[in-house]
Short mmCIF file of C-alpha atoms and ligand atoms in Angstrom, two decimals:
data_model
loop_
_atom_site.label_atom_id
_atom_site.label_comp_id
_atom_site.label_asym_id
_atom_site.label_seq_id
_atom_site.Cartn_x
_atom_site.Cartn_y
_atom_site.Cartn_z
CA UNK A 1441 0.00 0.00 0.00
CA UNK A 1442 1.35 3.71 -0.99
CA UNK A 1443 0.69 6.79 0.74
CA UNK A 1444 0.28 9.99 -0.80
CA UNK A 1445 1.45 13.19 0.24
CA UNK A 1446 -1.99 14.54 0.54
CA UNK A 1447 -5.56 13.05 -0.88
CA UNK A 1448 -7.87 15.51 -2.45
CA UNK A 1449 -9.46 12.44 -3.90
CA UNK A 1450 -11.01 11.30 -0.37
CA UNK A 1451 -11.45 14.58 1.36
CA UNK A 1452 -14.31 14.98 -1.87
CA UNK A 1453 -15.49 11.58 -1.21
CA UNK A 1454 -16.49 12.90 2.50
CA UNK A 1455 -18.64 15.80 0.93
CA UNK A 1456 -19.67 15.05 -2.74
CA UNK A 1457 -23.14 15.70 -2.41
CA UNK A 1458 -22.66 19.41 -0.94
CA UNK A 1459 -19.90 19.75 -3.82
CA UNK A 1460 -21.60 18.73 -6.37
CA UNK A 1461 -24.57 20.70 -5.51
CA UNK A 1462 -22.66 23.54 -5.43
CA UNK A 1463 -20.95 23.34 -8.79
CA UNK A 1464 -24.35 22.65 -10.21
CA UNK A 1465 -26.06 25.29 -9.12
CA UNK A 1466 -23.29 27.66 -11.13
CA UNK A 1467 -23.99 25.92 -14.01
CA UNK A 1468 -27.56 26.65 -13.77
CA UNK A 1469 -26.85 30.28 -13.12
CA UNK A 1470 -24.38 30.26 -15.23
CA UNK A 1471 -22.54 33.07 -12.92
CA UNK A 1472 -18.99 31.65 -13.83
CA UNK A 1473 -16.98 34.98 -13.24
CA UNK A 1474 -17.51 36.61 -9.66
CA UNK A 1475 -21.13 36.99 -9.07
CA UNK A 1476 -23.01 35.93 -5.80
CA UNK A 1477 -21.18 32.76 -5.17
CA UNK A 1478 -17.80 34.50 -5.00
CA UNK A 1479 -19.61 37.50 -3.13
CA UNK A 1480 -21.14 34.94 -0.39
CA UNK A 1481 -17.53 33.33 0.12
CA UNK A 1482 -16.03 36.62 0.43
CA UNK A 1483 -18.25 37.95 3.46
CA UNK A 1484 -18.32 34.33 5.02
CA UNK A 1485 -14.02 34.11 4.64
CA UNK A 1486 -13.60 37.72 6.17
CA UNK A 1487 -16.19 36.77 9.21
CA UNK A 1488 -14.08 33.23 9.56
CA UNK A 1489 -10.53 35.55 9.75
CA UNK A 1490 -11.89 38.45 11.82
CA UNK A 1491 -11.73 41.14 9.24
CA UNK A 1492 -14.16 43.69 6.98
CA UNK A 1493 -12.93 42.80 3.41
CA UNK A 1494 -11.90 39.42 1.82
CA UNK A 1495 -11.24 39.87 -2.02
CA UNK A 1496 -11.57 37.16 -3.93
CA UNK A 1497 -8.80 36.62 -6.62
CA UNK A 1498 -7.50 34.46 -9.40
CA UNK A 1499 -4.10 32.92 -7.07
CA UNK A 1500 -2.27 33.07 -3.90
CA UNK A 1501 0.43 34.66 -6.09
CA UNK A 1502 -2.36 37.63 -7.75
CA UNK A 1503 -3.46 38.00 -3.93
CA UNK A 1504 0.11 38.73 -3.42
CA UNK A 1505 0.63 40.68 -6.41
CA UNK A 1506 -2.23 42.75 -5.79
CA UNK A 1507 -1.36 43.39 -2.20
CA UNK A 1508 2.09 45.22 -2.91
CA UNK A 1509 0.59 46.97 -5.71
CA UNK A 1510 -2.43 48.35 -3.73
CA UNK A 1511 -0.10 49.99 -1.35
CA UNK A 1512 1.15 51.78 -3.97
CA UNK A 1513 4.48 49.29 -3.82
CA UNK A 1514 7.09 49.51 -6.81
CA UNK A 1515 10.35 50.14 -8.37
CA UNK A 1516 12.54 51.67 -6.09
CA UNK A 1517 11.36 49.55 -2.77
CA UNK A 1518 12.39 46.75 -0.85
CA UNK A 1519 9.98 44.22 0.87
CA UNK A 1520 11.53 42.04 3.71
CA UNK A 1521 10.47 38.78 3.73
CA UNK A 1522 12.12 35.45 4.10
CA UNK A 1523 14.32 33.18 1.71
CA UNK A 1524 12.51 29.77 2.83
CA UNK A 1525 9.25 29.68 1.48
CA UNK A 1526 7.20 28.91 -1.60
CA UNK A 1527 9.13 31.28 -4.73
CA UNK A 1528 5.85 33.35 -5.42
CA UNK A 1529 6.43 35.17 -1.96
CA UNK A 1530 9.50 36.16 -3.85
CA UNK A 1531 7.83 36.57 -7.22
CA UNK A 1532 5.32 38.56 -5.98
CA UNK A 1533 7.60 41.12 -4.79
CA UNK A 1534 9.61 40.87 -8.11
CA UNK A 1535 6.60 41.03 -10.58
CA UNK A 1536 5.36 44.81 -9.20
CA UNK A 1537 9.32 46.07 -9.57
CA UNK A 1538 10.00 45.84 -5.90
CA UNK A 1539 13.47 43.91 -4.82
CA UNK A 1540 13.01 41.09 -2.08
CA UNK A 1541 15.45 41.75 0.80
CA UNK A 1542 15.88 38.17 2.55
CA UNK A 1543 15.81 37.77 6.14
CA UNK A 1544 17.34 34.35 7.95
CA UNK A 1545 14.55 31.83 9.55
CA UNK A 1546 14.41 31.08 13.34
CA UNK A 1547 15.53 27.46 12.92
CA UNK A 1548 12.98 25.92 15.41
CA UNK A 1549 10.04 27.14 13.95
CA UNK A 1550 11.62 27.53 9.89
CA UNK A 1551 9.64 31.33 10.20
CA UNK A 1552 11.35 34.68 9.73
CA UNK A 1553 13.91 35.31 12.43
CA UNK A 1554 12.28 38.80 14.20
CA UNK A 1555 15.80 39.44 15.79
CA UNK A 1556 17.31 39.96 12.37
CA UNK A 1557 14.71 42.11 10.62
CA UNK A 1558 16.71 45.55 11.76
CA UNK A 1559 19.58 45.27 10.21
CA UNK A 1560 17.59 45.12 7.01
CA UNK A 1561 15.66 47.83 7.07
CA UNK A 1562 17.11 50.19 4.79
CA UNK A 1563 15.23 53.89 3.81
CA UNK A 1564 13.70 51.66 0.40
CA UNK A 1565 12.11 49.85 2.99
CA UNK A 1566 8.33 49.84 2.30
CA UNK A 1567 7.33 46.53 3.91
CA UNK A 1568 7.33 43.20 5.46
CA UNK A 1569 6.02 39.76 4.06
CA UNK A 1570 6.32 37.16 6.66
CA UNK A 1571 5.04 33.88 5.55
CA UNK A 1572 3.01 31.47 7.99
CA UNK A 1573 4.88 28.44 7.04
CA UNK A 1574 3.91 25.15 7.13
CA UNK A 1575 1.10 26.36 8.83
CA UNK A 1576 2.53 27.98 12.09
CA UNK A 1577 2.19 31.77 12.38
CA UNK A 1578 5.25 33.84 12.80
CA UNK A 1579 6.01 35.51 15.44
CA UNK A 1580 3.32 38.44 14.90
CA UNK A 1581 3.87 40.68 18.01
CA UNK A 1582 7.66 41.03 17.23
CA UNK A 1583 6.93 41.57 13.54
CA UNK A 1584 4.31 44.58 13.81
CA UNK A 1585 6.48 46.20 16.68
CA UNK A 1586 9.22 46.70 14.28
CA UNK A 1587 7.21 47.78 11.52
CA UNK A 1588 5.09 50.15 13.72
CA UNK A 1589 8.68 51.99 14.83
CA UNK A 1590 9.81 52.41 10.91
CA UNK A 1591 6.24 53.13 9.78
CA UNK A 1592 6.12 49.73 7.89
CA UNK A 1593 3.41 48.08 6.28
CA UNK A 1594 3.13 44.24 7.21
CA UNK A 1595 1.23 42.05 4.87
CA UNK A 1596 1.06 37.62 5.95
CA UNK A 1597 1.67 35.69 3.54
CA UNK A 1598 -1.18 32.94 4.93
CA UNK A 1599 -0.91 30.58 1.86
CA UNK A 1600 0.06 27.41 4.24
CA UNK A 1601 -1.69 28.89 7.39
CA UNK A 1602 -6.10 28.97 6.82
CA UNK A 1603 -7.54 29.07 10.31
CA UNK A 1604 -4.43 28.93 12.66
CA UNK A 1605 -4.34 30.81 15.54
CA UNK A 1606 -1.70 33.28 17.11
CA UNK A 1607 -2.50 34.08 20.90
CA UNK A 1608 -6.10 32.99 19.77
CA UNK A 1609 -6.77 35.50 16.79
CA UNK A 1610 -6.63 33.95 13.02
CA UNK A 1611 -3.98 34.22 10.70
CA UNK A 1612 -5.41 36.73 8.12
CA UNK A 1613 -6.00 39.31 11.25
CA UNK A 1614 -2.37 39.48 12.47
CA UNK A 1615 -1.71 42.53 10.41
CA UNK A 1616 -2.16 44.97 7.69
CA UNK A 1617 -3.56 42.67 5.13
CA UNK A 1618 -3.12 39.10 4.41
CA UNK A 1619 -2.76 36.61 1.56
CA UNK A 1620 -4.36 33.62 1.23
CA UNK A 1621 -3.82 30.79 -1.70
CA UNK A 1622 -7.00 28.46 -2.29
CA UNK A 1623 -4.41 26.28 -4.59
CA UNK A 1624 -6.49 22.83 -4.49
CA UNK A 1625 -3.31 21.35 -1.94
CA UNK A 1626 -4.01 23.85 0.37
CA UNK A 1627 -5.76 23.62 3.93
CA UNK A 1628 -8.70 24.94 2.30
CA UNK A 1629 -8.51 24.27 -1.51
CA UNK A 1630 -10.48 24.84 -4.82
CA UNK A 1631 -10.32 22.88 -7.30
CA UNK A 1632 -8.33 24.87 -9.87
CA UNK A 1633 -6.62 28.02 -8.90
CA UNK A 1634 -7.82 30.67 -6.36
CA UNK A 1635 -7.26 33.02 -3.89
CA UNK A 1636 -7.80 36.14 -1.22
CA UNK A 1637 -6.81 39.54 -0.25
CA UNK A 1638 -8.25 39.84 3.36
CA UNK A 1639 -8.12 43.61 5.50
CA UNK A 1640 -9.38 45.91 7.85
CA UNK A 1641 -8.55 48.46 5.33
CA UNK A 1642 -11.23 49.86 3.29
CA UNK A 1643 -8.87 52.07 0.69
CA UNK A 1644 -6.98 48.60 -0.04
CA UNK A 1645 -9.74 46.91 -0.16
CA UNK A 1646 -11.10 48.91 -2.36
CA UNK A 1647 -7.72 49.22 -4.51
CA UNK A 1648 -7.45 45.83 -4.83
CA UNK A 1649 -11.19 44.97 -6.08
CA UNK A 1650 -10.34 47.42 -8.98
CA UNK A 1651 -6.75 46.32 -9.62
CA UNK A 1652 -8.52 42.63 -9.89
CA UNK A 1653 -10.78 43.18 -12.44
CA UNK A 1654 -9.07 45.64 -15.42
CA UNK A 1655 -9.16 48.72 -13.48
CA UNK A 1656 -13.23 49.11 -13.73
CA UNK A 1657 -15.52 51.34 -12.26
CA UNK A 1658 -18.76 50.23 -14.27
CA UNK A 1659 -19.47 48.11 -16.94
CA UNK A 1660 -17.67 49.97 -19.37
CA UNK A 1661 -15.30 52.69 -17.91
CA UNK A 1662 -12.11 51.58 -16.48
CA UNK A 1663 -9.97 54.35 -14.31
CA UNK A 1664 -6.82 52.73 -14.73
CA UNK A 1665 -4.96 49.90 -16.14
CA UNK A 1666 -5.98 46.73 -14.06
CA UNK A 1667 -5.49 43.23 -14.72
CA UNK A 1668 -7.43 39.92 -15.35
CA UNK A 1669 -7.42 38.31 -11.60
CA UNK A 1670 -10.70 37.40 -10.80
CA UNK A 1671 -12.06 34.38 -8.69
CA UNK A 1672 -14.31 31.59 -10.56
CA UNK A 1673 -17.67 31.44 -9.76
CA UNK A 1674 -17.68 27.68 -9.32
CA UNK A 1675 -14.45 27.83 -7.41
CA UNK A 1676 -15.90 31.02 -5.25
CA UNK A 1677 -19.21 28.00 -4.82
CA UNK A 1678 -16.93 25.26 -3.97
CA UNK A 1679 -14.71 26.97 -1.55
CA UNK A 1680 -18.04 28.71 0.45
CA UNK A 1681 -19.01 25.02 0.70
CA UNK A 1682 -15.84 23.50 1.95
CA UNK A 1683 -15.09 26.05 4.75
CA UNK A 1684 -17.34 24.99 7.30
CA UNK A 1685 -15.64 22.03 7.03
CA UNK A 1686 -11.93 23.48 7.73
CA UNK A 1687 -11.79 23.99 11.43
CA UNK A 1688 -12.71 20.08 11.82
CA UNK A 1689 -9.97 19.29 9.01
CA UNK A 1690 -7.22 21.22 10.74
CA UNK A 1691 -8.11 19.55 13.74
CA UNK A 1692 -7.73 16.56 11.96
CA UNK A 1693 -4.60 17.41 11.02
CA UNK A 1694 -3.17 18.43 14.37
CA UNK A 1695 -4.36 14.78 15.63
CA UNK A 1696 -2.14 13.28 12.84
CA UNK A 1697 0.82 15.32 13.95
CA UNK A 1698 0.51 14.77 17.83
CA UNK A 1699 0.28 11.21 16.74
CA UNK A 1700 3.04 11.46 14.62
CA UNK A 1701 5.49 13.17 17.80
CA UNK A 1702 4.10 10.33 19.63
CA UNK A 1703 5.41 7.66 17.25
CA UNK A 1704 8.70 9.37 16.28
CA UNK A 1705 9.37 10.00 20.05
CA UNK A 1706 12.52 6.99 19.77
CA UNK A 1707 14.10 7.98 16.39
CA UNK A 1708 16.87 10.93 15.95
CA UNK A 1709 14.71 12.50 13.68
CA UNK A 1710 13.55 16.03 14.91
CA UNK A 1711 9.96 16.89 14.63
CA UNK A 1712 8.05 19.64 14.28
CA UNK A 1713 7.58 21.96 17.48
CA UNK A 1714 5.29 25.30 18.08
CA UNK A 1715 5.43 28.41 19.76
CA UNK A 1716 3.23 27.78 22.78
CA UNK A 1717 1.38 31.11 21.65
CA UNK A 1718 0.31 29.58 18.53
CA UNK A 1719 -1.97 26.72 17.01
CA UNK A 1720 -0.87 25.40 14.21
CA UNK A 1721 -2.73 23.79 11.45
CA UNK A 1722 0.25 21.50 9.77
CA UNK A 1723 -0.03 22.60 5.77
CA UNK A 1724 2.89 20.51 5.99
CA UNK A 1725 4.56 17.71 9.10
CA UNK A 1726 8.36 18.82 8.84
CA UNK A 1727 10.70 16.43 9.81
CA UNK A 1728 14.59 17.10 9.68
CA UNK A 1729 17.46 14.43 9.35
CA UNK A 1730 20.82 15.21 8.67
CA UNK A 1731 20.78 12.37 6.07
CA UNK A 1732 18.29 13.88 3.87
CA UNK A 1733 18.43 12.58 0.56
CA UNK A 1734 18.88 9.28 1.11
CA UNK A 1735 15.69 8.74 3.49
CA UNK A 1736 13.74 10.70 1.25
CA UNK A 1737 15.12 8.37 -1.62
CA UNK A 1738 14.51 4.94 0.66
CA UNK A 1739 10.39 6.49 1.68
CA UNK A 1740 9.89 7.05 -1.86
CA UNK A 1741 11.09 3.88 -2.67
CA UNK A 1742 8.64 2.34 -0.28
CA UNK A 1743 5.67 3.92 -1.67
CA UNK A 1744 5.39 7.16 0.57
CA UNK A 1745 4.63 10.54 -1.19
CA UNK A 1746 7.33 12.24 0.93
CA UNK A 1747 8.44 15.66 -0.28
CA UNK A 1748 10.64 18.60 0.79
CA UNK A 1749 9.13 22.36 1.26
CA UNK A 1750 11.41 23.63 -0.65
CA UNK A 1751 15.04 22.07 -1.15
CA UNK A 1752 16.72 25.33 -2.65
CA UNK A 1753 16.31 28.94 -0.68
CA UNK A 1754 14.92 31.66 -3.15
CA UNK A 1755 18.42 33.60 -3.22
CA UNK A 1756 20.02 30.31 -4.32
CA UNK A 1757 17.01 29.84 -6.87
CA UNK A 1758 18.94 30.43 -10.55
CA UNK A 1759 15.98 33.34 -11.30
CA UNK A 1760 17.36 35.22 -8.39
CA UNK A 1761 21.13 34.92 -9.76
CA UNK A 1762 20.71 38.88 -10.31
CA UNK A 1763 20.42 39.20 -6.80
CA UNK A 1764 24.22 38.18 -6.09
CA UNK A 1765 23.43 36.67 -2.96
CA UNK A 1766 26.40 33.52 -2.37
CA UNK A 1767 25.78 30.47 -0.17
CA UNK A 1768 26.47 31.13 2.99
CA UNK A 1769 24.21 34.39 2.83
CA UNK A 1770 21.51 32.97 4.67
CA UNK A 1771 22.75 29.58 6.51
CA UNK A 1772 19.79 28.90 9.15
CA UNK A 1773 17.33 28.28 5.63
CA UNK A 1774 20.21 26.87 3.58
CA UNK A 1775 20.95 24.62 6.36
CA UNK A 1776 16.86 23.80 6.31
CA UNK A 1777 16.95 23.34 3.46
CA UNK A 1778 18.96 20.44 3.00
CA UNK A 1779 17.41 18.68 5.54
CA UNK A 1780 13.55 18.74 6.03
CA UNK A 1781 11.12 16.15 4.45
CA UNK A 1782 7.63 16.78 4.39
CA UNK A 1783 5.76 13.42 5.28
CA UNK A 1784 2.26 12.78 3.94
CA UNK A 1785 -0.47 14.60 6.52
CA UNK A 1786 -4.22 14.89 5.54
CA UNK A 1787 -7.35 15.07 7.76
CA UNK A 1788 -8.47 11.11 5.83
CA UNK A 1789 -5.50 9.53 7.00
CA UNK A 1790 -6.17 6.63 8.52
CA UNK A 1791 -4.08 4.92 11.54
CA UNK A 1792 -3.00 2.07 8.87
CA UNK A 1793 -1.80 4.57 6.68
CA UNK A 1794 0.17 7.20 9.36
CA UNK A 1795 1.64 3.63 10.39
CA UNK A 1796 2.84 2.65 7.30
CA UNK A 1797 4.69 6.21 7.26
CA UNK A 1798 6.23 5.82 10.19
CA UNK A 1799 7.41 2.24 9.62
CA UNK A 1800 9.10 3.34 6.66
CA UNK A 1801 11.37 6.18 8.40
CA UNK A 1802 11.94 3.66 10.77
CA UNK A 1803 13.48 1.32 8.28
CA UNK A 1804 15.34 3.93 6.08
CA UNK A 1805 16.82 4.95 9.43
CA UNK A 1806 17.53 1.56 10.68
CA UNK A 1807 19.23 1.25 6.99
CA UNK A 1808 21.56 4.00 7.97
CA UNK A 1809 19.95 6.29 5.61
C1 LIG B 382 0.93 28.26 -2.39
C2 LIG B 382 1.72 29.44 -1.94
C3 LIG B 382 1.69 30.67 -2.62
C4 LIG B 382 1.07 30.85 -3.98
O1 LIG B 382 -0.22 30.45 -4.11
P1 LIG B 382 -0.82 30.05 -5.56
O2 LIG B 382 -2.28 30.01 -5.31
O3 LIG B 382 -0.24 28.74 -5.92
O4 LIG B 382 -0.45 31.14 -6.51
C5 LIG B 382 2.36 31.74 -2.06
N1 LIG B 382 3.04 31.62 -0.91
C6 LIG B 382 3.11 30.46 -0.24
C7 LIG B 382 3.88 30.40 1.04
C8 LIG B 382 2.48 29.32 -0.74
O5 LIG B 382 2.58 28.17 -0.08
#
């Protein structure tokens, strides 16, 4: 028996009639841009995070995109954000002009290192982009005391993080705005691409529902030059219908990874811990062995859909070469980075399966992998 990394396949098994419902009832509207669907997700996401406006949007990258550029973010400025992460937090910044200024990850938690943000503030400086990762918010309070002394704007990158808590508020109200993917691997998932701005702040909000959808005011006038990063109807239907569903599906998730601690108690492997201020919701279980590559090589052998979030730091990616940041730049992620493996986690998996996992580490261990 193989296990996958994750299992879209039987998380839709557990609610096909509500899906399919859902995606039917676009059809017979045929509202397949925006429209009411996307409008009723939108009010019942921002009530879920806390906040006024959630704007629905084509990706986790647009949401991103959009962000910077509704600040009014461009050539000229530096966001700070961190090197170990998915490459659109990078992109992002990139794509409106901006340069990414890396900061160094905390090495228990893999999030950007607080202590270390200073020193990179420089008068380009516009803002900061801390990503959630794997599911465990940053450190918030240290992030937004900084930025409040150098008049920063922070935006959370929440792509990994739907519905986890920091000192019992959501991700998505932790800050100036947030960014949410609704990529179909994602705690809560669509099934094609999708994604949200989410804020308190009404002139943002506002900027970014333009930006989304060509610049337009009515119909037929447009103010500005926009772009095309709108939010499917059916996707804006599915998603409204899957997140009741997510707080239960994160919890399953934390089950699997208490269970998981529990069963890798006796091995050298280090797993995954949290800041006692936070509760995570385990996008991804992070393990860490010095002997990377060849236990990841031995559990894929065996039939587990291990992976690794992400085996090259974005200043080491070869699209960032024009940066002229060396190895050694940033050694807490490039240290990470050669030696996490994501094993498989999914609110479906069964005992038999997280067994399985766990049996296989075991032997690629035991085989001095
Ligand atoms: C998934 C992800 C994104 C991008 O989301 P898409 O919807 O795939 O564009 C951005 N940042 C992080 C940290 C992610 O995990």
């Amino acid at each position: 028996m193989s296990v996958p990394l994750v299992d879209l396949q039987s998380q839709y098994e557990s609610i096909k009639p509500e899906i399919d419902t859902a995606i039917q009832r676009v059809i017979d509207n045929s509202a397949f841009i925006m429209g009411s669907e996307v409008a009723a997700f939108e009010q019942a996401f921002a009530e879920y995070c806390g906040v006024k406006h959630a704007i629905g949007v084509s990706s986790g990258t647009g949401a991103l995109f959009l962000a910077l550029l509704g600040y009014g973010i461009g050539p000229g400025d530096e966001v700070i954000t961190t090197p170990f992460t998915f490459f659109a937090t990078g992109e992002a910044i990139s794509q409106v002009g901006a340069r990414p200024a890396f900061v160094d990850i905390d090495p228990v938690t893999y999030n950007i290192d607080p202590a270390k943000i200073e020193a990179a503030i420089t008068p380009y400086t516009k803002a900061i982009m801390p990503v959630h990762l794997y599911g465990q918010p940053a450190d918030m309070d240290a992030i937004n005391e900084i930025a409040s002394t150098h008049k920063l704007v922070v935006i959370e990158d929440a792509a990994q993080a739907h519905g986890s808590l920091y000192k019992g508020k959501r991700v998505g109200s932790l800050a100036d705005s947030a960014c949410f993917s609704y990529y179909p691997s994602k705690n809560l998932g669509c099934y094609g691409d999708g994604g949200a701005v989410v804020t308190d702040d009404d002139h943002l909000a506002e900027r970014v529902r333009l930006l989304r959808d060509h610049g337009r005011t009515s119909k037929y006038e447009h103010s500005e030059l926009g772009y095309g990063h709108r939010l499917d109807g059916i996707q804006g239907a599915i998603l409204a219908t899957k997140l009741p569903h997510l707080d239960g599906w994160n919890e399953g998730r934390r089950q699997r990874a208490d269970r998981y601690a529990d069963l890798l108690a006796d091995t050298a492997v280090v797993t995954p811990k949290h800041l006692p201020e936070t509760t995570p919701v385990y996008h991804c279980y992070v393990i860490r062995t010095p002997n990377r590559d060849a236990v990841l090589a031995s559990l894929q052998k065996q039939g587990i859909g291990a992976g690794v979030h992400y085996p090259i730091p974005l200043h080491l990616q070869p699209a960032y070469r024009f940066l002229e940041l060396e190895p050694g730049s940033f050694p807490i992620s490039e240290q990470a980075a050669k030696e996490v493996i994501t094993l498989p986690i999914y609110a479906e998996m069964t005992d038999e399966q997280q067994d399985e996992v766990v049996a296989a580490l075991k032997a690629a261990l035991a085989n001095g992998a």
